[in-house]
Short mmCIF file of C-alpha atoms in Angstrom, two decimals:
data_model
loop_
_atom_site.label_atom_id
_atom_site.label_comp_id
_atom_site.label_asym_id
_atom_site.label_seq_id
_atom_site.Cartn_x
_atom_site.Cartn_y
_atom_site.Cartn_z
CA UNK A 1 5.04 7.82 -140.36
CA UNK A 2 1.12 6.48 -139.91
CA UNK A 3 -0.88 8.89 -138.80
CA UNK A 4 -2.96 7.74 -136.13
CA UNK A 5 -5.09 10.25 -134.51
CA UNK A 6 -7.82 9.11 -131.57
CA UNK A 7 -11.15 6.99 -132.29
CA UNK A 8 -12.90 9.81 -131.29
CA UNK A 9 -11.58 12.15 -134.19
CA UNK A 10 -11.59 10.14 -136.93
CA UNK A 11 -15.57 9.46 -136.19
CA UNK A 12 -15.66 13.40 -135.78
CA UNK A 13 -13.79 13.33 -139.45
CA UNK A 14 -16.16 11.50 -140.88
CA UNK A 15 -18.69 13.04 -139.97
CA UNK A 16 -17.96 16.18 -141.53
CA UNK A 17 -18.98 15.07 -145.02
CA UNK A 18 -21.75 12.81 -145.10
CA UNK A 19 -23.49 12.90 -148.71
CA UNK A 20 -20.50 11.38 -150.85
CA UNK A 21 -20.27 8.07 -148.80
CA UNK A 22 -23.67 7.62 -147.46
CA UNK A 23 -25.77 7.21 -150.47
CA UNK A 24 -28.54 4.63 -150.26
CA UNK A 25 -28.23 1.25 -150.69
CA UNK A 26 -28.01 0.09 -154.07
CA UNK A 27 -31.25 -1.82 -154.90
CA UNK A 28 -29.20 -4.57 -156.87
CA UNK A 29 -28.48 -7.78 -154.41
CA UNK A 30 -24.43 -7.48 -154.38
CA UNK A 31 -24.06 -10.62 -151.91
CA UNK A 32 -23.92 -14.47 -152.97
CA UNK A 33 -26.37 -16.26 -151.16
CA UNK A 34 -24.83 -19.18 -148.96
CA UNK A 35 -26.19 -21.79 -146.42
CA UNK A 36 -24.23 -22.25 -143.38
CA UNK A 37 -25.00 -25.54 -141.50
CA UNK A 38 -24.09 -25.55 -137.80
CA UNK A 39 -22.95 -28.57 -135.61
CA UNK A 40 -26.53 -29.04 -134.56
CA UNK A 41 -27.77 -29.01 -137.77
CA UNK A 42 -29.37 -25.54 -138.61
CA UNK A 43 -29.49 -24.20 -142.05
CA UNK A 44 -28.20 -20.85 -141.83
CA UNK A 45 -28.90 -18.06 -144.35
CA UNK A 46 -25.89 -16.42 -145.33
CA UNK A 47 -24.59 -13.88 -147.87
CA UNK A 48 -20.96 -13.64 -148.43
CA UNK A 49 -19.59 -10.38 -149.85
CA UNK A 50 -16.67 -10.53 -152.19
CA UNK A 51 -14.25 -8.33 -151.67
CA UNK A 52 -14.53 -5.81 -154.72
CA UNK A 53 -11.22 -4.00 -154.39
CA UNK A 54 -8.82 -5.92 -156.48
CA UNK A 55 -5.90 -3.39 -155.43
CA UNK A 56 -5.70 -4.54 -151.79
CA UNK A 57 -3.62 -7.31 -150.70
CA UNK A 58 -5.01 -9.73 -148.51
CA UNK A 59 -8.47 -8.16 -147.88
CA UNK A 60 -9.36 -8.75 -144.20
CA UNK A 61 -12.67 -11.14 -143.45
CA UNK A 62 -15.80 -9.09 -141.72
CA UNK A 63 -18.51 -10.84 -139.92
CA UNK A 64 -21.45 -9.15 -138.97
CA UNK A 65 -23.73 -10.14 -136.35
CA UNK A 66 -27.22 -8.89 -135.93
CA UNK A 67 -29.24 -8.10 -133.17
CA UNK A 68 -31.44 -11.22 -131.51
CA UNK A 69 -35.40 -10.39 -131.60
CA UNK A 70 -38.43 -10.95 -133.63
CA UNK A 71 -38.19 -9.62 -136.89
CA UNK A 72 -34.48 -9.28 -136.41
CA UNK A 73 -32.58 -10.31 -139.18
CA UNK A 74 -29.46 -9.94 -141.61
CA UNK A 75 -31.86 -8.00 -144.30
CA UNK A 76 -32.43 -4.64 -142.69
CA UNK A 77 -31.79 -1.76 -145.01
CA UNK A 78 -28.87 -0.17 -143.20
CA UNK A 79 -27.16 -3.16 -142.22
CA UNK A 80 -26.89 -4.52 -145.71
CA UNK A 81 -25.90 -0.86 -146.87
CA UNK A 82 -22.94 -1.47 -144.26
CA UNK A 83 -21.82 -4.65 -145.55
CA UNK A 84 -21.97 -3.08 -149.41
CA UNK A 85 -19.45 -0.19 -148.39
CA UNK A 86 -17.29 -2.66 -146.15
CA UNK A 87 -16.90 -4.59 -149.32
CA UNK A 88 -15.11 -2.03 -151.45
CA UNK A 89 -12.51 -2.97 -148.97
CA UNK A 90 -13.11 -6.43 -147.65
CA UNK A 91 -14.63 -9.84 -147.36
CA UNK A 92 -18.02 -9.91 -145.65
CA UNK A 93 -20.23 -12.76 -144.19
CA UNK A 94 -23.68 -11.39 -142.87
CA UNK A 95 -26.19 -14.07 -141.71
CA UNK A 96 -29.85 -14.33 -140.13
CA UNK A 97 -29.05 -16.17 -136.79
CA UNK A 98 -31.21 -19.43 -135.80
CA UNK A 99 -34.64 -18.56 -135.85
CA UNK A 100 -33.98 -15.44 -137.27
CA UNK A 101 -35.06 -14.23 -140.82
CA UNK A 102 -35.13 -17.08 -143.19
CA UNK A 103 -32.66 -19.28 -140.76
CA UNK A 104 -35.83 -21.20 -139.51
CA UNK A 105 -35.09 -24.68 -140.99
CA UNK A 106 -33.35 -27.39 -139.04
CA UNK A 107 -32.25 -31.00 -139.21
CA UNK A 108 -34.67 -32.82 -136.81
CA UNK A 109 -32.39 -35.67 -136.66
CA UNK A 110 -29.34 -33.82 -135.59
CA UNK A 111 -30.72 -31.04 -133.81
CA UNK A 112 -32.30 -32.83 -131.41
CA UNK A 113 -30.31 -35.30 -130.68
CA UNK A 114 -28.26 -32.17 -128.77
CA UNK A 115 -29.44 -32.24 -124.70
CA UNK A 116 -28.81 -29.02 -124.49
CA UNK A 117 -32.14 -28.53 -126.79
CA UNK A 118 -33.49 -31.36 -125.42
CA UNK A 119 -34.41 -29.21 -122.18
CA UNK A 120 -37.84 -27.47 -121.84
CA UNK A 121 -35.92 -24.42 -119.72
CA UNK A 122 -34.21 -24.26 -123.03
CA UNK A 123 -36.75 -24.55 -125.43
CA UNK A 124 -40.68 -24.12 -125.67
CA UNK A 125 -42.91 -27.35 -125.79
CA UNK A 126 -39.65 -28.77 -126.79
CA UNK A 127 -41.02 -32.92 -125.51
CA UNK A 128 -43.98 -31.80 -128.39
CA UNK A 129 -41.20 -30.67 -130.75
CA UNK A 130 -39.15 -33.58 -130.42
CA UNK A 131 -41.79 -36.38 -130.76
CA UNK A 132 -42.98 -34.58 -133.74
CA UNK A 133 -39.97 -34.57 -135.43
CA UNK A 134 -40.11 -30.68 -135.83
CA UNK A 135 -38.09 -29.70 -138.66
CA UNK A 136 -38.37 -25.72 -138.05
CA UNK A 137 -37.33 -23.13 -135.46
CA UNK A 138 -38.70 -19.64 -134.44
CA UNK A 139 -37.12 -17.32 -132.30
CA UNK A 140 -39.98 -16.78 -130.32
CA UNK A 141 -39.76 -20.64 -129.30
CA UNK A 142 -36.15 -20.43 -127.71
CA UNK A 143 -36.07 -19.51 -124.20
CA UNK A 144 -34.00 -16.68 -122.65
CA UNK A 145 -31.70 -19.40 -120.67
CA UNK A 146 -31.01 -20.80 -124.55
CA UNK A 147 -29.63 -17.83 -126.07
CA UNK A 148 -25.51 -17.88 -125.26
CA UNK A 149 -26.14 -21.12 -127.11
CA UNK A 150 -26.80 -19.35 -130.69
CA UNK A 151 -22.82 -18.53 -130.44
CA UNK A 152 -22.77 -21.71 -131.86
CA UNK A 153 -24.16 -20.16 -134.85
CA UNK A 154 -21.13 -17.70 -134.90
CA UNK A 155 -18.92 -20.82 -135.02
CA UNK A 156 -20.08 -22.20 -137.62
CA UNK A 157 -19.68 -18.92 -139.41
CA UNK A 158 -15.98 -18.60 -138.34
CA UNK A 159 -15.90 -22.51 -139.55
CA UNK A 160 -17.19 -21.82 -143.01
CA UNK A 161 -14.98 -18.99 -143.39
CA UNK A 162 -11.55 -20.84 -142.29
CA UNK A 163 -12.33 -23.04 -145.18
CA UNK A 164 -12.96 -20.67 -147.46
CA UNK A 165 -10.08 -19.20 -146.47
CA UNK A 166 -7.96 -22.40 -147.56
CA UNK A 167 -9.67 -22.00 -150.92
CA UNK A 168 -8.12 -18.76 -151.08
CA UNK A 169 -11.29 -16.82 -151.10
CA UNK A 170 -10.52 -14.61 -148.02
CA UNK A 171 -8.36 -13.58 -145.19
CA UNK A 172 -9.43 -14.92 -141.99
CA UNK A 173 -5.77 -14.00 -139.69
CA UNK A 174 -7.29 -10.79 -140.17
CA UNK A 175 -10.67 -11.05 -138.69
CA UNK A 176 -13.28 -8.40 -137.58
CA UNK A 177 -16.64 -8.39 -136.08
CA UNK A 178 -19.28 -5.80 -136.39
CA UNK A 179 -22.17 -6.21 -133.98
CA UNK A 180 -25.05 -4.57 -132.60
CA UNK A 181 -27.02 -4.67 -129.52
CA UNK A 182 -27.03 -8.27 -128.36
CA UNK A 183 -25.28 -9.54 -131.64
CA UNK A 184 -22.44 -7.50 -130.14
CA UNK A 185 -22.74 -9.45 -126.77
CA UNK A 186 -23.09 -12.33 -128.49
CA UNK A 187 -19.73 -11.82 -130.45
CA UNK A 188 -17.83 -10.46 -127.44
CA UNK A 189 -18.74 -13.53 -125.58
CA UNK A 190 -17.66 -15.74 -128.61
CA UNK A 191 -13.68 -13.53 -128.52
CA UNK A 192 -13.62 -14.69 -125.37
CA UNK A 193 -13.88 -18.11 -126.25
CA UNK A 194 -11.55 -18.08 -128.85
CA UNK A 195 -8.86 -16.65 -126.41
CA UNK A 196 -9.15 -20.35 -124.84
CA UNK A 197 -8.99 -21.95 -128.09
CA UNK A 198 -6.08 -23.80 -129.08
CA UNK A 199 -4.71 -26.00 -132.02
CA UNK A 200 -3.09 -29.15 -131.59
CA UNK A 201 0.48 -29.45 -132.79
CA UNK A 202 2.63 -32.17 -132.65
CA UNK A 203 6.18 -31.80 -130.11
CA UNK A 204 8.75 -32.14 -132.06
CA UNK A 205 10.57 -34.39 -129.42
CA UNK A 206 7.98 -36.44 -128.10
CA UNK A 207 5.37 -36.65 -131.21
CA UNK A 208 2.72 -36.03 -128.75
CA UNK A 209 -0.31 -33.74 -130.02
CA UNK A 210 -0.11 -30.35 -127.56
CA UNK A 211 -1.83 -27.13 -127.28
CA UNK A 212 -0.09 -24.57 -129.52
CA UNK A 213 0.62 -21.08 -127.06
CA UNK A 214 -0.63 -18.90 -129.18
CA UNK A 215 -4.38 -18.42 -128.88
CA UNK A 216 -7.08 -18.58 -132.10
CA UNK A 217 -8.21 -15.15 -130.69
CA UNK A 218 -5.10 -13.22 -132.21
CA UNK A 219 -6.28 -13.24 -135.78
CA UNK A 220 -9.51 -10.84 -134.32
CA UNK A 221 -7.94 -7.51 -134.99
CA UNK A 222 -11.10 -5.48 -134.87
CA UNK A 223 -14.10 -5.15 -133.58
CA UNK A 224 -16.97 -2.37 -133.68
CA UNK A 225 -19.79 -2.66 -131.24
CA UNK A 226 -22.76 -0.98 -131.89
CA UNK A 227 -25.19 -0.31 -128.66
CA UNK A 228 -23.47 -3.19 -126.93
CA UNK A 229 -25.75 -4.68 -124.62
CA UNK A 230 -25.03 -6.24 -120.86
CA UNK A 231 -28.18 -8.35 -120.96
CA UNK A 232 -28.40 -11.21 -122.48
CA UNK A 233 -31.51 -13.00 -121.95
CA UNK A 234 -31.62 -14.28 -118.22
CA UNK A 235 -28.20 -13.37 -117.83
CA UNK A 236 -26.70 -10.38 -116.59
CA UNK A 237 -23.25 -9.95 -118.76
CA UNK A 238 -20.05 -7.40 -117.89
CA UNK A 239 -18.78 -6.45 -121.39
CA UNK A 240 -15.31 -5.31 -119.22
CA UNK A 241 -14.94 -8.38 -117.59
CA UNK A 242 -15.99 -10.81 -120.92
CA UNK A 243 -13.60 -9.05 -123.15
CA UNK A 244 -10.65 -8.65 -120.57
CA UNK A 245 -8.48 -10.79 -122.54
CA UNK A 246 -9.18 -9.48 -125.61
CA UNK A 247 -9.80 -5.53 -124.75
CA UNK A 248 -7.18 -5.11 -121.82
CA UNK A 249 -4.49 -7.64 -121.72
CA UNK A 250 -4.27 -7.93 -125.71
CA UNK A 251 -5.43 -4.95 -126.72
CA UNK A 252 -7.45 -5.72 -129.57
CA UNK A 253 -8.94 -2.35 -130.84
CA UNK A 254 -12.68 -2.27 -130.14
CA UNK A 255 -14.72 0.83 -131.06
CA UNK A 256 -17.91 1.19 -128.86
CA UNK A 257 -20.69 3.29 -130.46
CA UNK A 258 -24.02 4.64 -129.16
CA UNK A 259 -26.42 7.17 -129.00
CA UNK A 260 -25.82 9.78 -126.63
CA UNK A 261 -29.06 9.90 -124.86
CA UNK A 262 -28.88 6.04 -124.95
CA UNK A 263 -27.93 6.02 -121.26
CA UNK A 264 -27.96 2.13 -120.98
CA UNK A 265 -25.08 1.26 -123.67
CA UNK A 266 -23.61 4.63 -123.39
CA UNK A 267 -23.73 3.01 -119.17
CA UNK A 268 -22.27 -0.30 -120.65
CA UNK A 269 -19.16 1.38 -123.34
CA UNK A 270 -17.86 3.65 -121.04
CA UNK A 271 -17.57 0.92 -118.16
CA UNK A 272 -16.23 -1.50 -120.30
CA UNK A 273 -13.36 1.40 -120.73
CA UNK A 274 -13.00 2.30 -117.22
CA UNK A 275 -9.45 1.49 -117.04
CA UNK A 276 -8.43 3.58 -120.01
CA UNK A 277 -7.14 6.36 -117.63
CA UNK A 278 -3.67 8.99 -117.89
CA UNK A 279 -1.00 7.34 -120.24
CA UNK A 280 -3.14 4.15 -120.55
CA UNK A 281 -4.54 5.82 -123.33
CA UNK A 282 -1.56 6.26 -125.50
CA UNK A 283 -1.63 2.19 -125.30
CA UNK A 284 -4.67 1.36 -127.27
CA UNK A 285 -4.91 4.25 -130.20
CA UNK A 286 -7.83 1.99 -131.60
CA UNK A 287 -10.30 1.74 -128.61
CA UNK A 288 -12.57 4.34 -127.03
CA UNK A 289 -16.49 4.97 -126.77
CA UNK A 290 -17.76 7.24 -129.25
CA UNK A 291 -21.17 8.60 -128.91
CA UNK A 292 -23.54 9.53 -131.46
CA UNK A 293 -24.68 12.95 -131.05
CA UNK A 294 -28.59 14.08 -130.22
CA UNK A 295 -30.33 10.11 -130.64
CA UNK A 296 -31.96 7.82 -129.04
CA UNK A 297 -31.28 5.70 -131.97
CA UNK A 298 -29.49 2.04 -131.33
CA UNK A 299 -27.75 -0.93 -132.77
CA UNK A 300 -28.65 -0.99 -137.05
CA UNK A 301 -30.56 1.93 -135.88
CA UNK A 302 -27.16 4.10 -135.85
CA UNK A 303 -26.14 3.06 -139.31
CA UNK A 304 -29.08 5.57 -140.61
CA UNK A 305 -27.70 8.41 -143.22
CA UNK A 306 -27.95 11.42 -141.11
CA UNK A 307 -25.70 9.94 -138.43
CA UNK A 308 -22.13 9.46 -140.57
CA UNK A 309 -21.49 6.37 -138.53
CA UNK A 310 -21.79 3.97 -142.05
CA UNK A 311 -18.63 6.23 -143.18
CA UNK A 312 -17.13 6.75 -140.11
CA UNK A 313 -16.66 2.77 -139.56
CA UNK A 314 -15.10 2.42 -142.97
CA UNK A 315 -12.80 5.27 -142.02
CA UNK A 316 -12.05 3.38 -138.91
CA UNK A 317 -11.30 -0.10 -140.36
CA UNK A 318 -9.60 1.05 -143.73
CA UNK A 319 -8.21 5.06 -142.70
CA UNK A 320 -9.05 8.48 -144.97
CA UNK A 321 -7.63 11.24 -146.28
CA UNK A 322 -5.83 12.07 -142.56
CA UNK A 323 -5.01 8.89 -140.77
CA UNK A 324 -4.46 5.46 -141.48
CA UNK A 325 -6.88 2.55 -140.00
CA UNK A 326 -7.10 -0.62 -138.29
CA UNK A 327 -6.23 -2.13 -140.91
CA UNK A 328 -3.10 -0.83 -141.65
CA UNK A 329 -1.71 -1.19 -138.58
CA UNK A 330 -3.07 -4.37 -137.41
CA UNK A 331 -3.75 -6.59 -140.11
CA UNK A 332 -1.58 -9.95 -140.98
CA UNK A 333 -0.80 -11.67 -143.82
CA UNK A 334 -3.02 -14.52 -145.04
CA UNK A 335 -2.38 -18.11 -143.84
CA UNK A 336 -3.23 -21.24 -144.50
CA UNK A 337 -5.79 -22.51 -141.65
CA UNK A 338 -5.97 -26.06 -142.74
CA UNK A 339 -9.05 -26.18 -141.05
CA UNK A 340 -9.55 -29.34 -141.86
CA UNK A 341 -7.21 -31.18 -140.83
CA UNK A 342 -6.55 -29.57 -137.73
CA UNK A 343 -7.73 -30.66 -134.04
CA UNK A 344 -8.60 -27.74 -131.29
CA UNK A 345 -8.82 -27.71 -128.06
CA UNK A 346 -10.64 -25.22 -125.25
CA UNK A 347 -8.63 -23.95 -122.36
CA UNK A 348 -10.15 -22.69 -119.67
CA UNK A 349 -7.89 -20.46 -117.06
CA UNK A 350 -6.31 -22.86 -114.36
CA UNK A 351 -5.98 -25.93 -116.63
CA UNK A 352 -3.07 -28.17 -115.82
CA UNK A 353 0.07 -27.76 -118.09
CA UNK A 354 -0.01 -31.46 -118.17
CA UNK A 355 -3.71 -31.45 -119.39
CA UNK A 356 -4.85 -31.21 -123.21
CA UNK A 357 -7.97 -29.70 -122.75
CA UNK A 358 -11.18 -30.17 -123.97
CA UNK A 359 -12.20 -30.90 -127.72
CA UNK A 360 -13.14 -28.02 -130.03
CA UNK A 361 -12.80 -30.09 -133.08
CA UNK A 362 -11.89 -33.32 -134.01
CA UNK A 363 -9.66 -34.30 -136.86
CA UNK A 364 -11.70 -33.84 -140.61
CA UNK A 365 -14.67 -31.97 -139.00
CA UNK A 366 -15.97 -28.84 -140.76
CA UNK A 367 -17.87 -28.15 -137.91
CA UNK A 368 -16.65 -27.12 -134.19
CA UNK A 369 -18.12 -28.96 -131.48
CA UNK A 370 -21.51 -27.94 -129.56
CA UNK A 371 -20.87 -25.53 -126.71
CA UNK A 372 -23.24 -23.92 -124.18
CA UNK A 373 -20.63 -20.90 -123.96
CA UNK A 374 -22.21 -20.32 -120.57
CA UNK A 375 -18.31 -20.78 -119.42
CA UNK A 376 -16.92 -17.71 -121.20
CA UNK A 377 -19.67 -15.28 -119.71
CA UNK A 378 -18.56 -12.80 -117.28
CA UNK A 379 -20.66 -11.21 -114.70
CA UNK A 380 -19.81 -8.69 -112.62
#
């Protein structure tokens, strides 16, 4: 029988023996560079990490999303060290979001054509940027009302990866996301989203193109927060409420870690948890807040060596020595996505059974549609 002892012990396990896991990150560049273009038309800098284990069968698919901020990006020491060891045991995609890192380029002709960037609320001296056919974005130009809309860089992520996963080169029904600080809101507002999207499929009575029931959210079967945040920009954003679906009703196992004198996402874990109470517990084995011990630190902060939290994710995701992992126990075999030749649809709650819903995709995109994703925030 698995052995499946509590979050909160197998981060304790790991952190018993620090120096054989955490050494530092190798100085040779392990990841294939990539660009990523998104419906809008930014070039996204990607590296996609081959799975290195040859022994594993159907090696889940990790994304990793970095925090939003200037000089914020995908090349941090510690968070490529994190995608190296998540390799030995998986697929991962790490990327500089838009207007992040070297993601600064963008299609003038595409990206403004979008009214959400048209707006000036949304974007700095954007009437300027448009009539000058500005090819190039910095972070420091996006307003904070603008920022749920950088999900759409996660899409295009998820996007890219479906097809890759139809070439064969990865596993995207088993799906994890590893994010910190507002990366981590930004991914647990995407989940949400993809609990309300839907492919089409044609009734086998009436021919007519329907909403499957099953949600794309059930290939996520992981995700590790790291100093999850409840601000988001302008926006105030409850982490509980957002990833209800997900976290409560489908129990999807989330790890939350922070620093223990971190009182604002130590604050924003252990609400997101407050319903976790008696025998609920025994329900979600996965899920639980874990502090870090004695720090201040946050986000890509936590992944430094002294801390054990680099090993004690791995341990997490893939199991040790004592207890088996996420993986394990929640992972599916791979499927074809046929991404491309598949329509989706968004659902929002209280949609008519009669209604289709609205477009996601339309048949032979690569690309989902533009979304503000203001819809799948959740305040208090």
């Amino acid at each position: 029988m698995s052995k499946l002892p509590s979050v909160v012990l197998i981060f304790a396990l790991a952190l018993v023996a620090l120096v054989p896991w955490t050494a530092a990150a190798q100085k040779e560049d392990k990841g294939d560079k990539v660009r990523i273009t998104t419906v809008d038309g930014v070039d996204l800098h990607a590296k996609f990490y081959a799975c290195t284990s040859g022994k594993i069968k159907n090696p889940p698919t990790i994304l990793m999303l970095h925090p939003l901020g200037v000089g914020e990006s995908s090349a941090k020491k510690n968070w490529v060290a994190l995608a190296e060891k998540l390799q030995e045991k998986a697929s991962v995609l790490t990327f500089d979001f838009r207007g992040h890192g070297l993601s600064t380029d963008i299609a003038p002709e595409t990206f403004w054509k979008i009214k959400f960037n048209q707006m000036p609320q949304h974007v700095k001296d954007v009437n300027k940027a448009i009539l000058g056919n500005k090819a190039s974005l910095e972070f420091k130009e996006l307003q904070k009302a603008y920022y749920p809309a950088i999900i759409n860089d996660i899409a295009a992520c998820k996007a890219y990866l479906d097809r890759k996963n139809d070439g064969g080169s990865c596993n995207t029904s088993s799906f994890i996301l590893v994010g910190a600080e507002t990366g981590a809101t930004l991914g647990a507002i995407w989940l949400n989203s993809e609990w309300h999207r839907h492919r089409l499929i044609q009734h086998p009575v009436t021919l007519l193109m329907l909403p499957d029931t099953k949600a794309e959210g059930q290939d996520v079967i992981a995700c590790v927060w790291l100093s999850i945040r409840s601000q988001l920009g302008d926006r105030g954003v409850s982490i509980g409420n957002t990833l209800s679906i997900p976290l409560k009703d489908r129990a999807v196992p989330m790890v939350f870690i922070y620093g223990e004198d971190d009182d604002s996402a130590k604050g924003v874990a252990n609400g997101a948890l407050k319903f976790l109470t008696g025998k609920q517990k025994s329900k979600f084995p996965f899920t639980a807040a874990v502090p870090v011990a004695k720090t201040k630190l946050a986000g890509v902060g936590l992944l430094e060596r002294s801390t054990g939290v680099e090993k004690a994710i791995a341990d997490y995701l893939f199991g040790g020595d004592k207890a088996d992992g996420v993986v394990d126990a929640k992972g599916r075999e791979w499927q074809e996505r046929e991404f491309r030749k598949t329509q989706y649809v968004w659902r929002l709650p209280g949609t008519p059974a009669t209604a289709t819903g609205v477009p996601a995709k339309m048949l032979n995109d690569t690309n989902f549609l533009f979304n503000d994703y203001v819809k799948y925030i959740r305040s208090q």
